[in-house]
Coordinates of C-alpha atoms in Angstrom, one line a residue:
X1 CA 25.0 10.9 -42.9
X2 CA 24.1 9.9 -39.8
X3 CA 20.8 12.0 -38.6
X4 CA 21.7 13.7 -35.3
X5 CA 19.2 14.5 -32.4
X6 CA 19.2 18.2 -31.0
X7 CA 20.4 17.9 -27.7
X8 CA 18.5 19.8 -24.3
X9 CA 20.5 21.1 -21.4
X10 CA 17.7 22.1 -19.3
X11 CA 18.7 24.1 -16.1
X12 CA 16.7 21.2 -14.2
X13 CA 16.2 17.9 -14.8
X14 CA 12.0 17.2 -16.2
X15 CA 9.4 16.3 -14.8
X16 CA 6.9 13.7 -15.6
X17 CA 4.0 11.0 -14.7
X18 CA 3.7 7.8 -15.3
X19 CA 1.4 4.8 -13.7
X20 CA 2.7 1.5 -11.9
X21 CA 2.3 -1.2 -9.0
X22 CA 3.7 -1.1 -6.0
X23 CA 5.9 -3.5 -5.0
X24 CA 7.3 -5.2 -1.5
X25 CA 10.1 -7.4 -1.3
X26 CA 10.1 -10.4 0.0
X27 CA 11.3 -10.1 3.1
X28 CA 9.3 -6.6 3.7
X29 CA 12.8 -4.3 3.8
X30 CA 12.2 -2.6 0.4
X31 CA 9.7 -0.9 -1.4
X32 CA 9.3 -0.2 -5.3
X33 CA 7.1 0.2 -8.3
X34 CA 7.0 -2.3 -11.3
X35 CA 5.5 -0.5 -15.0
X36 CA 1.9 -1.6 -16.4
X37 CA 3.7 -2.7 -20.2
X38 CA 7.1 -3.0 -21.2
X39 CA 9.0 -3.1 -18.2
X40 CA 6.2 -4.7 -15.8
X41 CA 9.0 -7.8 -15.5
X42 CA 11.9 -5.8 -13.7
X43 CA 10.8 -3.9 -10.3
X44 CA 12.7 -0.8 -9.8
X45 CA 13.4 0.7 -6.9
X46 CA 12.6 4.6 -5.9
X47 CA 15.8 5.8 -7.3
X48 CA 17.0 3.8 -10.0
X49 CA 18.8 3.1 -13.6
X50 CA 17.1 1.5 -16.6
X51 CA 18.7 -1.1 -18.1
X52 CA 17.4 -3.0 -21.4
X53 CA 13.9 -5.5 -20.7
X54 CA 15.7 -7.2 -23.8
X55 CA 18.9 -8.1 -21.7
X56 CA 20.7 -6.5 -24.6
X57 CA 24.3 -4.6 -23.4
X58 CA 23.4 -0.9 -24.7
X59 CA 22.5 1.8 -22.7
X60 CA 19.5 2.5 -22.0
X61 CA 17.7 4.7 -23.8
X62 CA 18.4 3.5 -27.2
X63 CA 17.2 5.3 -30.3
X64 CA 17.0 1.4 -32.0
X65 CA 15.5 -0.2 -29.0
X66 CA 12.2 0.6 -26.9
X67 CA 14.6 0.1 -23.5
X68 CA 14.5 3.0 -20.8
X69 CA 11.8 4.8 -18.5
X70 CA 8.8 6.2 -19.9
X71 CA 6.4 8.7 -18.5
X72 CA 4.1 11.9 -19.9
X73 CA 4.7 15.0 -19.9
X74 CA 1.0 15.9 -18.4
X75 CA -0.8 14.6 -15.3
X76 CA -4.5 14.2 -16.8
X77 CA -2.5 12.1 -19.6
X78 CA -1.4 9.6 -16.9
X79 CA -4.3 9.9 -14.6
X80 CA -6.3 8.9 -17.9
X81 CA -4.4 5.4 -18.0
X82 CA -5.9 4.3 -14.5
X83 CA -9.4 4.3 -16.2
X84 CA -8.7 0.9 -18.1
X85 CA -10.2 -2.5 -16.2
X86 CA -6.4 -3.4 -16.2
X87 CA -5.0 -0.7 -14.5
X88 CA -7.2 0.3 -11.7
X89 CA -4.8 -1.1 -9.1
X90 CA -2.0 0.8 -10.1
X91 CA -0.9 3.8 -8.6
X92 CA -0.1 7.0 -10.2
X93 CA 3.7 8.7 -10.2
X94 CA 5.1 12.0 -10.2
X95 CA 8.8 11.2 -11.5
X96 CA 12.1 13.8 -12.1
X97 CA 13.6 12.5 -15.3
X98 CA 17.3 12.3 -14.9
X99 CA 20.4 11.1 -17.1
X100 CA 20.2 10.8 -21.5
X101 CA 16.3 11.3 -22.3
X102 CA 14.4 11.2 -25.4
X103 CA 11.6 13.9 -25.9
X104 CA 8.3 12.7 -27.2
X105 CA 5.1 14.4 -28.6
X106 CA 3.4 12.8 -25.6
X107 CA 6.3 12.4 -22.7
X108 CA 10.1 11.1 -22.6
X109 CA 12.0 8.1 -22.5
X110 CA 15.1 7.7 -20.2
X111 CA 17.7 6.6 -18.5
X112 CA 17.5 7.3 -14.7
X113 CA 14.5 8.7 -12.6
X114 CA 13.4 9.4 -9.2
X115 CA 9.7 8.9 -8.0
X116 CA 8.9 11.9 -6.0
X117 CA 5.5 11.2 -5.2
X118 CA 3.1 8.7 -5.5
X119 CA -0.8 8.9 -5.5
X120 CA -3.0 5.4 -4.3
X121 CA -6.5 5.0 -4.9
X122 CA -9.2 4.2 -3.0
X123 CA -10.1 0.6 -1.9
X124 CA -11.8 -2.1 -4.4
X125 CA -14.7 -1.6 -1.8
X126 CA -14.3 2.5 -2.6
X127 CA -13.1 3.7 0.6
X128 CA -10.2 6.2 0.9
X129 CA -6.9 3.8 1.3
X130 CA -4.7 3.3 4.2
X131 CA -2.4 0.8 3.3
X132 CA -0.9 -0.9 0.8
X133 CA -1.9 -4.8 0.8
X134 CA -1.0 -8.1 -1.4
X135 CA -2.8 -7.9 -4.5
X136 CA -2.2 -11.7 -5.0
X137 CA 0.3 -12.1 -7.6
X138 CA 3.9 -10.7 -7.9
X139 CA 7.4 -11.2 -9.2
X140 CA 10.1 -13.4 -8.2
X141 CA 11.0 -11.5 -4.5
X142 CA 8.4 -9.2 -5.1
X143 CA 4.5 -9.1 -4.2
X144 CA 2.6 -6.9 -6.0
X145 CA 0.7 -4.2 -3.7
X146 CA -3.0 -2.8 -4.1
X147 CA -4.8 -0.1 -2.5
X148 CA -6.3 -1.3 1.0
X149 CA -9.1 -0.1 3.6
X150 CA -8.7 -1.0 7.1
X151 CA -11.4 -3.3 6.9
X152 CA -10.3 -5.0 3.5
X153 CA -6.8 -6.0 5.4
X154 CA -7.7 -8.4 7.3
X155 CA -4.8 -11.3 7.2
X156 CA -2.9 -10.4 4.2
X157 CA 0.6 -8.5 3.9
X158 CA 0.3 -5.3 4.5
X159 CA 2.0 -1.7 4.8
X160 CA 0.7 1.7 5.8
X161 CA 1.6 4.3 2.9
X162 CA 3.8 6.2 5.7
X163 CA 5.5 2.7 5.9
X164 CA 5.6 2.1 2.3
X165 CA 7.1 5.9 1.4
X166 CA 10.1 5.1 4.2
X167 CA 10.9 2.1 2.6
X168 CA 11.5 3.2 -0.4
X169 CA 13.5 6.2 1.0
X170 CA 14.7 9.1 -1.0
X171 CA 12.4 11.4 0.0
X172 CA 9.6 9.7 -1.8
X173 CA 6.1 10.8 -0.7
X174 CA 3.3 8.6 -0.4
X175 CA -1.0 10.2 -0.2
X176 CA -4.5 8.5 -0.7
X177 CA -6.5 9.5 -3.4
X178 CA -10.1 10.2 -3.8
X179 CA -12.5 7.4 -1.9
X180 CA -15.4 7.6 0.3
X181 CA -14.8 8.3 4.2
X182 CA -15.0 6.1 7.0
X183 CA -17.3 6.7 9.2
X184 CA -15.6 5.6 11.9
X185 CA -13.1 9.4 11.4
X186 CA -16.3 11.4 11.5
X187 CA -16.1 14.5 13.5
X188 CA -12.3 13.9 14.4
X189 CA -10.2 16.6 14.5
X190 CA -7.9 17.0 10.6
X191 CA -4.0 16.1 11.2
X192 CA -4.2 13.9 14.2
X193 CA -2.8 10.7 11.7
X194 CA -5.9 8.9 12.1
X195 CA -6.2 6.9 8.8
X196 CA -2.7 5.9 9.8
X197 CA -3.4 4.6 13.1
X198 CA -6.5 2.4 12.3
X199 CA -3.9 1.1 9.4
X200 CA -1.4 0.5 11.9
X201 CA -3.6 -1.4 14.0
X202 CA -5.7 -3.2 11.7
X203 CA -2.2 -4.3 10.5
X204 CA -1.0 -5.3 13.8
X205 CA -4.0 -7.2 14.5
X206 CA -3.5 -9.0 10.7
X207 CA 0.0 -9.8 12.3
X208 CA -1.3 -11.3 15.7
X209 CA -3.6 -13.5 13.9
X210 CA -0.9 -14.9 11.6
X211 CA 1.1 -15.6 14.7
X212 CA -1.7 -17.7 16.3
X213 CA -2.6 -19.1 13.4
X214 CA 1.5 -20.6 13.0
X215 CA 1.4 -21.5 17.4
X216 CA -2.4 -23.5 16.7
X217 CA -0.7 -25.3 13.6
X218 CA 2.9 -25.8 15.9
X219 CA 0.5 -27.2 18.6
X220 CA -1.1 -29.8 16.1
X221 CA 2.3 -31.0 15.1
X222 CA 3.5 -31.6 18.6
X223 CA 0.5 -33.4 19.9
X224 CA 0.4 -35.6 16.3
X225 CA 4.9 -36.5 17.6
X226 CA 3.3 -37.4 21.4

């Protein structure tokens, strides 16, 4: 006899944590997350399916197969995971766990799932983050993201987290974590968006030198034709 699993029909759909990267496509239109483990090959978007890291046709999640989401049922559980050297970079989820699920002492694995919120450390250099820059690796049409000062932009990609959270849509919600202040917001009045704007600018000004940077190098190649 085949061993059954009792079945939930929860009035609404769980709630977990998990911990992952942020992601940018290529071409900077969309925004995702990719996992720390099992899944850290297939970028998934803010709303999304699972489908098997194994390539195999089932469904995902399947009792004889490690495919699906995973998360925890318990914040401190997930917030515990960003300790490791390895994982510092990542950021840290709030997820809705939707479709076929399977309940674990520790969390659930699943089919579907909608990232709700996501929490971003501070910068390597410890101050509170504004953006989200390239961390310097990636996945094919994906660079990975990292927590980002204004100061530590400089020329690399770059999003705010209010940029980041509308591209991925959905509702998803995007805040900085603990970090030390800049001075440079001391004694300005709360809710004015100032983080935002000195990432906004520090961005633009990333962008501007880019551009110069591609004119000085246009310039070389014209006067090396003459």
């Amino acid at each position: 006899m085949r061993v059954r699993l009792p079945e939930e029909r929860p009035a609404e759909p769980p709630t977990g944590f998990k911990i992952a990267h942020p992601m940018l496509s290529q071409d900077g239109g969309r925004a995702g997350f990719t996992g720390v483990s099992l899944g850290g090959a297939l970028p998934y978007g803010v709303l999304d399916e699972a489908h098997c890291v194994y390539g195999l046709r089932h469904r995902a999640p399947h009792r004889r197969c490690d495919c699906g989401f995973h998360c925890v049922h318990d914040r401190p559980a997930a917030e515990a995971m960003l300790c490791t050297a390895e994982h510092r970079a990542a950021v840290l989820l709030e997820v809705t766990v939707l479709g076929a699920y399977i309940r674990f002492e520790l969390g659930f694995r699943y089919a579907r799932q909608r990232v709700r919120a996501a929490t971003v450390g501070p910068c390597a250099c410890g101050t509170v983050a504004v953006a989200l820059a390239d961390a310097g690796w990636g996945r094919p049409g994906w660079r990975g993201l990292a927590a980002s000062c204004a100061g530590c932009v400089r020329g690399r990609t770059a999003v705010s987290l209010a940029t980041f959270a509308r591209l991925g849509g959905e509702g998803l919600r995007v805040r900085a974590g603990g970090g030390a202040v800049e001075s440079a917001g001391a004694g300005l009045p709360e809710g004015m968006g100032v983080s935002e704007l000195v990432a906004e600018a520090a961005l633009l000004q990333a962008r501007l030198d880019w551009f110069q940077s591609q004119l000085a190098r246009l310039g070389e190649r014209g006067s090396g034709k003459g």
